Amino acid sequence: MAAARDLAVHGEMRFNEPMSRHTSWRAGGPAEAFFEPASIDDLASFLAELDRDTPLFWHGVGSNLLVRDGGLPGVVVSAKKILRDLERLDQYLVGAGAGVACTQLARQCVRWELGPSEFFAGIPGTVGGALAMNAGAHGGETWERVESIRTIDRRGEIHERAPAEYTVGYRSVTGPANEWFLGATFRFEADVIPSLENMNAMLERRKRTQPLGLPSCGSVFRNPAGDYSARLIEAAGLKGYRIGGAEVSEKHANFIINRDDASATDIEELIEHVRQTVLDESGVSLTHEVRIVGELPA
Ligand SMILES: Cc1cc2nc3c(=O)[nH]c(=O)nc-3n(C[C@H](O)[C@H](O)[C@H](O)COP(=O)(O)OP(=O)(O)OC[C@H]3O[C@@H](n4cnc5c(N)ncnc54)[C@H](O)[C@@H]3O)c2cc1C
């Protein structure tokens, strides 16, 4: 067992890596160590040898992530470059590595005429992130399609798992502790042919209704049962409200945009302000969907 700094790896290990480079909010403090393994073997032997008490955090592309300005202790693993396999396994089954972009999965499934799959095109993250979040859009959800999952644990051992081993809900997934997704097999349906037109229409709708050119993490809050967070935030008069460089989007009230070099603290304070104001105005307690991780600044 050794510290990350003392382990020989084939991939790239960087220290004090700004996570603002690896999050779609373009904000956040540094990772103590940021590891991009060269292969699954490299990853497995690193995990097998790493001190058990070193914190580990798995990163997709950071499209649902707020890393506090004090940064992330331990090691951030970014394995997306080595988990890129995407193949059709039989008539209905598709195998996808955790590093495959959801948009790529959607486009390939349209080519293969396997649906329903268009919804994946609306999720600007990886398959790994979509599995961790049960990401969904336009009426579809990741885990509705999961047939089996491949994971790696802290010792570097690989497991084949079944969906029954996970508890899956709206933007929430819990399963075996201290395991991360290497990939999944997805089952699509015989009589659902996806169309590029549908997919493009969905993406067009997003462009019209979401501030897509600006740094954000998509929807900040989960929708409460029977209502929409965006509606409640707008009704509370919060569109355009700013703290530091962070702003509630005028275009879509459930988006917080990094308008002007926002710190993660600005964003987190704005999230809390929105939550408290909506609670005061409408009595609804919103829960954030974005993952907030790391340490507060000293
Ligand atoms: C403009 C915009 C629009 C969006 N629209 C949608 C939408 O319509 N629907 C929706 O659901 N989401 C949406 N999102 C949010 C985001 O894209 C999804 O939550 C996505 O699934 C996150 O994937 P990621 O690869 O970026 O994960 P990250 O943000 O890097 O990580 C998110 C979480 O997943 C964990 N994780 C990542 N990879 C793995 C892995 N291999 N194994 C285990 N855990 C892992 C991380 O530890 C973290 O807890 C949007 C975001 C943006 C910026």
PDB file of N, CA and C in Angstrom, residues 23 80 180 199 209 220 284:
ATOM      1  N   THR A  23     -14.905  20.767 -15.193  1.00  0.00           N
ATOM      2  CA  THR A  23     -16.332  20.863 -14.852  1.00  0.00           C
ATOM      3  C   THR A  23     -17.001  21.824 -15.820  1.00  0.00           C
ATOM      4  N   LYS A  80     -12.143   8.201 -18.592  1.00  0.00           N
ATOM      5  CA  LYS A  80     -13.002   8.215 -19.791  1.00  0.00           C
ATOM      6  C   LYS A  80     -12.249   7.884 -21.073  1.00  0.00           C
ATOM      7  N   TRP A 180     -17.061   1.469  -8.920  1.00  0.00           N
ATOM      8  CA  TRP A 180     -17.314   2.474  -9.938  1.00  0.00           C
ATOM      9  C   TRP A 180     -17.586   1.773 -11.264  1.00  0.00           C
ATOM     10  N   MET A 199     -34.546  13.248 -32.744  1.00  0.00           N
ATOM     11  CA  MET A 199     -33.402  13.622 -31.922  1.00  0.00           C
ATOM     12  C   MET A 199     -33.057  15.093 -32.150  1.00  0.00           C
ATOM     13  N   THR A 209     -34.780  26.643 -25.209  1.00  0.00           N
ATOM     14  CA  THR A 209     -35.270  26.832 -23.834  1.00  0.00           C
ATOM     15  C   THR A 209     -34.163  26.833 -22.781  1.00  0.00           C
ATOM     16  N   VAL A 220     -30.295  22.476 -11.795  1.00  0.00           N
ATOM     17  CA  VAL A 220     -29.637  22.418 -10.482  1.00  0.00           C
ATOM     18  C   VAL A 220     -30.462  21.576  -9.506  1.00  0.00           C
ATOM     19  N   VAL A 284     -42.157  24.851  -0.639  1.00  0.00           N
ATOM     20  CA  VAL A 284     -41.592  23.622  -1.213  1.00  0.00           C
ATOM     21  C   VAL A 284     -40.090  23.594  -0.954  1.00  0.00           C
TER      22      VAL A 284
END
